[in-house]
Amino acid sequence: MLLCILAAAGCSGHFMPPVGGPSAIETNDFVMVTAGPEDSLVSLARTYLNDEDKAWQIAAFNDIETLPSGQRVIIPLKPLNPGGIQHDGYQTVPVLHYPRLTSKRSTSKAVHALDFKRQMQYLNENGYSTISLDQFYAFLSKGGELPPMAVAVTFDTTRSWAYEIAYPILKANGLTAAIFIRTEDVGKKGRMNWTQLAEMAADGMDIGLHGSHMKPPAKEDVKTFLEDFEKTLSEPKLTIKKQLKIPYRYYAYAGGTSNDLAIAMLKKHGYRIGFSREGGVNPFFADNFKIKRSTIYGDYTMKQYHQNLKTFQAAELK
Amino acid sequence: MRSLRPLLTIVVLATALCGCASTWQDFQGLMSSPADTYRTKARDLQSSGKLQQALLTWRVVAELKKDDAEAANAIQTIENDQRQAARKHFQQGLKHYKSGDYPNARRSFLTTLRHQPRHKKAIYYLKVRLQNTEQPTYQVRPGDSFTRIASNIYNDATKAYTIAYFNDLDPRRPLLIGTTLLLPALDSTYLQPRTDIRALIDKAQKAYEKKQYQRVYALAQKIENEAPGNPKARWLADAAHFDEGKRLLDQKRYLAALTQFKQISDAFKGRDKAIADTRAQIRQLAVEEKLQEAKQLLRANKWQSAFNVAEEILAHDPSNTQASILFSNAGYNLGKQLLDQGKLIQAADLLSRIDPAYEDTGELLSIARARMRAMAENHYRDGVKHFINEDLESAIQDWKQALSLNPDHPKARQDMDNAQRLLNKLRSLESKQ
């Protein structure tokens, strides 16, 4: 009997609490299960947390990377560390903004496809996790937890390069991104079409709205301006709901800057996050409608790129 | 075979313990109950400050071993400690916030959340109040509504719903007295989208690459207005001024080029040299213009004027060969003219400044000086005659003229001095009488 236990433990490569106790316990705070042959961290996250993206939480709490059959694990049912607060600091989320990608060499600020590929590989190979905007929203607003090295990748464009250059590279590296489009441009020459956007959305890419520049209002004509502005928020929602069958909740400000009125209108129309282009990273307590983004330009070195990936802010929180 | 069994057992045990990845701690774990395993983990988490994880792990222990006193005690202790710590840090946070010490307020509220992750007020201060410390606020009073507040604050009741949405509130629901509302900036000037500086810089860069310098200046000025002191914008404007200055230099529009260079920042590489070179070019241009003027004057036989212009050029540029030639030419002709007019002193003075090898300058100078010496002698003799006639004053005047024509005259100075002394003595005697 002892030899059997030893053999089982010795070959797993992980610490495994002894079998023989209760095989499944469920309380308000946690579930304890022993993994079957079909189980994985992802399947447990899907079953018990209703969210495959939370598999990392099970792995982190149990200090494991994979789930061998017979492994007993605790599944926390509530976030243990909302906002990523530690005694020595708190989590920050870098949101990268790529103004343009290109497959041609140019002197402009566009990021070359090869550089973008290198940057995405860097994220993939160095423990970074790209997050969806829903995950980001949960982190900002609902005490959600994110993987420790969470990062978001965004594009403010309807141009075809997002589909032709960015999407295949992201997909090949198992990463996701958010694309902020102008619905009125979809299908035009050099722009993405609805089929392409639907394909990307089905693959986990977020589709949001990129605000349109509006002529500043004359003092006496603010009312018309507001009506027009509200139309730019409400009409694309209907279009995208019809075309992509997905809700439309995220907004990138035209020119990258916000104002209080735009924020009030976005809230009115049910938007959850407004993305600016002010540089910096975002802790959980960042204003949802003033989210900072680091713009990545074509002339950045990997060192400069890495400087935009700060995922933790040191602070003494004892 | 029976005797080999203990040895075989030892070998298998040793293999299991040492040959695989398991450690002695794992072995201990295997020998302990699940509750004990999680107990060890809970203690480790608690001691390393991971309190929420420790709390959950103690709950696992308590669930696995219902009557476990240590787990029950640990849960109660952590929960009590967390509550107390959260309360203390939140109060500290409020104190810091009210005193305007926002960094420490933020730190205290974050510490509050570390102890009590769902502390609503700490979250509110972190997400709302500390994010909007510059935003004016309004505390709801009895009888207030969104419409009334909008009317009072903005003089516009239609802005009621904007206040509500800005504060994540439903405009149709009544306001709670004491609620702190953030007042959005809704003046029409705030509705103008702020310019994206980076986009403007990109535009300025492109304009610079296309040599659209006026557009670069306009964009740089716009950036300066929005973000004073932006180094990239300043560099682009400097580079545009520099390039435009060089283009103007190529067109020999030196003053315009200098104007461009002078608008470049002091630190811009090449600015000082460009200004110095342009100034040199401007001086050279001025010299050439003067040379042309001197040549024209010379052609018109205006010797004096031509001589003056050539002299002016040489004063700034002594090595200017053309000016030297013009100087000699004009001076020679002028000297000759003066000589013909009998203005010997002026002629000699002029000719002495000219290269003696130029034309027959040396000869003319000799003639002038010989005539001056002869005239000096004549004046000397006239002076002697006046002296003999006891006309001392006239004698002195003649000898003075003799000396002006020939300062080295052997007798004129001595005779003049003697005559002057006599004259002084006579005047002295006359005054005594």
PDB file of C-alpha atoms in Angstrom, chain B residues 199-330:
ATOM      1  CA  ALA B 199      -1.086  63.153 -34.057  1.00  0.00           C
ATOM      2  CA  LEU B 200      -0.107  66.794 -34.499  1.00  0.00           C
ATOM      3  CA  ILE B 201       3.549  65.895 -34.169  1.00  0.00           C
ATOM      4  CA  ASP B 202       3.127  63.188 -36.797  1.00  0.00           C
ATOM      5  CA  LYS B 203       1.520  65.742 -39.099  1.00  0.00           C
ATOM      6  CA  ALA B 204       4.315  68.201 -38.451  1.00  0.00           C
ATOM      7  CA  GLN B 205       6.884  65.478 -39.127  1.00  0.00           C
ATOM      8  CA  LYS B 206       5.231  64.625 -42.440  1.00  0.00           C
ATOM      9  CA  ALA B 207       5.009  68.289 -43.394  1.00  0.00           C
ATOM     10  CA  TYR B 208       8.703  68.650 -42.586  1.00  0.00           C
ATOM     11  CA  GLU B 209       9.576  65.642 -44.722  1.00  0.00           C
ATOM     12  CA  LYS B 210       7.629  67.237 -47.581  1.00  0.00           C
ATOM     13  CA  LYS B 211       9.426  70.549 -46.952  1.00  0.00           C
ATOM     14  CA  GLN B 212       6.123  72.259 -46.168  1.00  0.00           C
ATOM     15  CA  TYR B 213       7.811  74.549 -43.704  1.00  0.00           C
ATOM     16  CA  GLN B 214       4.957  77.000 -43.193  1.00  0.00           C
ATOM     17  CA  ARG B 215       2.729  74.084 -42.208  1.00  0.00           C
ATOM     18  CA  VAL B 216       5.405  72.844 -39.820  1.00  0.00           C
ATOM     19  CA  TYR B 217       5.519  76.255 -38.111  1.00  0.00           C
ATOM     20  CA  ALA B 218       1.733  76.406 -37.845  1.00  0.00           C
ATOM     21  CA  LEU B 219       1.506  72.899 -36.382  1.00  0.00           C
ATOM     22  CA  ALA B 220       4.405  73.526 -34.002  1.00  0.00           C
ATOM     23  CA  GLN B 221       2.668  76.671 -32.801  1.00  0.00           C
ATOM     24  CA  LYS B 222      -0.541  74.734 -32.283  1.00  0.00           C
ATOM     25  CA  ILE B 223       1.326  72.112 -30.274  1.00  0.00           C
ATOM     26  CA  GLU B 224       3.049  74.853 -28.284  1.00  0.00           C
ATOM     27  CA  ASN B 225      -0.342  76.279 -27.409  1.00  0.00           C
ATOM     28  CA  GLU B 226      -1.632  72.879 -26.324  1.00  0.00           C
ATOM     29  CA  ALA B 227       1.498  71.491 -24.709  1.00  0.00           C
ATOM     30  CA  PRO B 228       4.071  74.205 -24.119  1.00  0.00           C
ATOM     31  CA  GLY B 229       7.687  73.152 -24.392  1.00  0.00           C
ATOM     32  CA  ASN B 230       7.107  69.967 -26.382  1.00  0.00           C
ATOM     33  CA  PRO B 231      10.681  69.072 -27.438  1.00  0.00           C
ATOM     34  CA  LYS B 232       9.767  67.226 -30.638  1.00  0.00           C
ATOM     35  CA  ALA B 233       7.613  70.089 -31.878  1.00  0.00           C
ATOM     36  CA  ARG B 234      10.382  72.547 -31.045  1.00  0.00           C
ATOM     37  CA  TRP B 235      12.906  70.392 -32.888  1.00  0.00           C
ATOM     38  CA  LEU B 236      10.708  70.160 -35.965  1.00  0.00           C
ATOM     39  CA  ALA B 237      10.220  73.925 -36.035  1.00  0.00           C
ATOM     40  CA  ASP B 238      13.961  74.462 -35.564  1.00  0.00           C
ATOM     41  CA  ALA B 239      14.809  71.967 -38.292  1.00  0.00           C
ATOM     42  CA  ALA B 240      12.326  73.645 -40.630  1.00  0.00           C
ATOM     43  CA  HIS B 241      13.817  77.082 -39.948  1.00  0.00           C
ATOM     44  CA  PHE B 242      17.282  75.655 -40.452  1.00  0.00           C
ATOM     45  CA  ASP B 243      16.444  73.992 -43.766  1.00  0.00           C
ATOM     46  CA  GLU B 244      14.571  77.017 -45.001  1.00  0.00           C
ATOM     47  CA  GLY B 245      17.477  79.233 -43.975  1.00  0.00           C
ATOM     48  CA  LYS B 246      19.863  77.075 -45.968  1.00  0.00           C
ATOM     49  CA  ARG B 247      17.572  77.178 -48.981  1.00  0.00           C
ATOM     50  CA  LEU B 248      17.504  80.981 -48.777  1.00  0.00           C
ATOM     51  CA  LEU B 249      21.275  81.039 -48.449  1.00  0.00           C
ATOM     52  CA  ASP B 250      21.536  79.051 -51.687  1.00  0.00           C
ATOM     53  CA  GLN B 251      19.386  81.738 -53.299  1.00  0.00           C
ATOM     54  CA  LYS B 252      21.762  84.369 -51.848  1.00  0.00           C
ATOM     55  CA  ARG B 253      18.877  85.815 -49.832  1.00  0.00           C
ATOM     56  CA  TYR B 254      21.144  86.309 -46.874  1.00  0.00           C
ATOM     57  CA  LEU B 255      19.048  88.583 -44.699  1.00  0.00           C
ATOM     58  CA  ALA B 256      16.012  86.345 -45.083  1.00  0.00           C
ATOM     59  CA  ALA B 257      18.195  83.355 -44.246  1.00  0.00           C
ATOM     60  CA  LEU B 258      19.539  85.126 -41.171  1.00  0.00           C
ATOM     61  CA  THR B 259      15.966  85.825 -40.058  1.00  0.00           C
ATOM     62  CA  GLN B 260      15.230  82.097 -40.292  1.00  0.00           C
ATOM     63  CA  PHE B 261      18.364  81.079 -38.411  1.00  0.00           C
ATOM     64  CA  LYS B 262      17.680  83.571 -35.649  1.00  0.00           C
ATOM     65  CA  GLN B 263      14.335  81.867 -34.961  1.00  0.00           C
ATOM     66  CA  ILE B 264      16.061  78.573 -34.146  1.00  0.00           C
ATOM     67  CA  SER B 265      16.482  77.581 -30.496  1.00  0.00           C
ATOM     68  CA  ASP B 266      19.922  78.270 -29.028  1.00  0.00           C
ATOM     69  CA  ALA B 267      20.589  74.594 -28.358  1.00  0.00           C
ATOM     70  CA  PHE B 268      19.905  73.475 -31.929  1.00  0.00           C
ATOM     71  CA  LYS B 269      23.039  71.987 -33.451  1.00  0.00           C
ATOM     72  CA  GLY B 270      24.432  74.125 -36.267  1.00  0.00           C
ATOM     73  CA  ARG B 271      22.487  77.258 -35.390  1.00  0.00           C
ATOM     74  CA  ASP B 272      25.418  79.425 -34.262  1.00  0.00           C
ATOM     75  CA  LYS B 273      27.611  78.411 -37.177  1.00  0.00           C
ATOM     76  CA  ALA B 274      24.794  79.053 -39.634  1.00  0.00           C
ATOM     77  CA  ILE B 275      24.282  82.526 -38.183  1.00  0.00           C
ATOM     78  CA  ALA B 276      28.036  83.280 -38.228  1.00  0.00           C
ATOM     79  CA  ASP B 277      28.399  82.021 -41.803  1.00  0.00           C
ATOM     80  CA  THR B 278      25.381  84.006 -42.947  1.00  0.00           C
ATOM     81  CA  ARG B 279      26.677  87.153 -41.328  1.00  0.00           C
ATOM     82  CA  ALA B 280      30.001  86.621 -43.128  1.00  0.00           C
ATOM     83  CA  GLN B 281      28.113  86.192 -46.378  1.00  0.00           C
ATOM     84  CA  ILE B 282      26.158  89.359 -45.699  1.00  0.00           C
ATOM     85  CA  ARG B 283      29.388  91.248 -45.049  1.00  0.00           C
ATOM     86  CA  GLN B 284      30.899  89.863 -48.236  1.00  0.00           C
ATOM     87  CA  LEU B 285      27.820  90.919 -50.153  1.00  0.00           C
ATOM     88  CA  ALA B 286      28.048  94.409 -48.730  1.00  0.00           C
ATOM     89  CA  VAL B 287      31.720  94.575 -49.736  1.00  0.00           C
ATOM     90  CA  GLU B 288      30.913  93.519 -53.267  1.00  0.00           C
ATOM     91  CA  GLU B 289      28.228  96.163 -53.498  1.00  0.00           C
ATOM     92  CA  LYS B 290      30.693  98.777 -52.256  1.00  0.00           C
ATOM     93  CA  LEU B 291      33.291  97.620 -54.743  1.00  0.00           C
ATOM     94  CA  GLN B 292      30.797  98.076 -57.536  1.00  0.00           C
ATOM     95  CA  GLU B 293      29.995 101.529 -56.230  1.00  0.00           C
ATOM     96  CA  ALA B 294      33.682 102.438 -56.047  1.00  0.00           C
ATOM     97  CA  LYS B 295      34.248 101.210 -59.587  1.00  0.00           C
ATOM     98  CA  GLN B 296      31.338 103.293 -60.873  1.00  0.00           C
ATOM     99  CA  LEU B 297      32.653 106.374 -59.083  1.00  0.00           C
ATOM    100  CA  LEU B 298      36.077 105.740 -60.501  1.00  0.00           C
ATOM    101  CA  ARG B 299      34.661 105.458 -64.010  1.00  0.00           C
ATOM    102  CA  ALA B 300      32.956 108.811 -63.431  1.00  0.00           C
ATOM    103  CA  ASN B 301      36.299 110.292 -62.318  1.00  0.00           C
ATOM    104  CA  LYS B 302      34.846 110.993 -58.896  1.00  0.00           C
ATOM    105  CA  TRP B 303      38.188 110.272 -57.296  1.00  0.00           C
ATOM    106  CA  GLN B 304      37.443 111.512 -53.827  1.00  0.00           C
ATOM    107  CA  SER B 305      34.215 109.520 -53.481  1.00  0.00           C
ATOM    108  CA  ALA B 306      35.752 106.408 -55.012  1.00  0.00           C
ATOM    109  CA  PHE B 307      38.721 106.797 -52.667  1.00  0.00           C
ATOM    110  CA  ASN B 308      36.407 107.114 -49.620  1.00  0.00           C
ATOM    111  CA  VAL B 309      34.395 103.975 -50.555  1.00  0.00           C
ATOM    112  CA  ALA B 310      37.558 101.937 -51.166  1.00  0.00           C
ATOM    113  CA  GLU B 311      38.957 103.162 -47.859  1.00  0.00           C
ATOM    114  CA  GLU B 312      35.726 102.088 -46.089  1.00  0.00           C
ATOM    115  CA  ILE B 313      35.977  98.581 -47.561  1.00  0.00           C
ATOM    116  CA  LEU B 314      39.611  98.262 -46.502  1.00  0.00           C
ATOM    117  CA  ALA B 315      38.740  99.394 -42.994  1.00  0.00           C
ATOM    118  CA  HIS B 316      36.561  96.227 -42.653  1.00  0.00           C
ATOM    119  CA  ASP B 317      38.599  93.968 -44.873  1.00  0.00           C
ATOM    120  CA  PRO B 318      42.254  95.133 -45.141  1.00  0.00           C
ATOM    121  CA  SER B 319      43.177  92.149 -47.268  1.00  0.00           C
ATOM    122  CA  ASN B 320      40.648  92.899 -50.002  1.00  0.00           C
ATOM    123  CA  THR B 321      42.794  93.073 -53.144  1.00  0.00           C
ATOM    124  CA  GLN B 322      40.183  94.696 -55.364  1.00  0.00           C
ATOM    125  CA  ALA B 323      39.590  97.396 -52.802  1.00  0.00           C
ATOM    126  CA  SER B 324      43.363  97.993 -52.537  1.00  0.00           C
ATOM    127  CA  ILE B 325      43.617  98.489 -56.273  1.00  0.00           C
ATOM    128  CA  LEU B 326      40.628 100.828 -56.310  1.00  0.00           C
ATOM    129  CA  PHE B 327      42.074 102.689 -53.348  1.00  0.00           C
ATOM    130  CA  SER B 328      45.392 103.185 -55.118  1.00  0.00           C
ATOM    131  CA  ASN B 329      43.749 104.116 -58.395  1.00  0.00           C
ATOM    132  CA  ALA B 330      41.420 106.680 -56.851  1.00  0.00           C
TER     133      ALA B 330
END
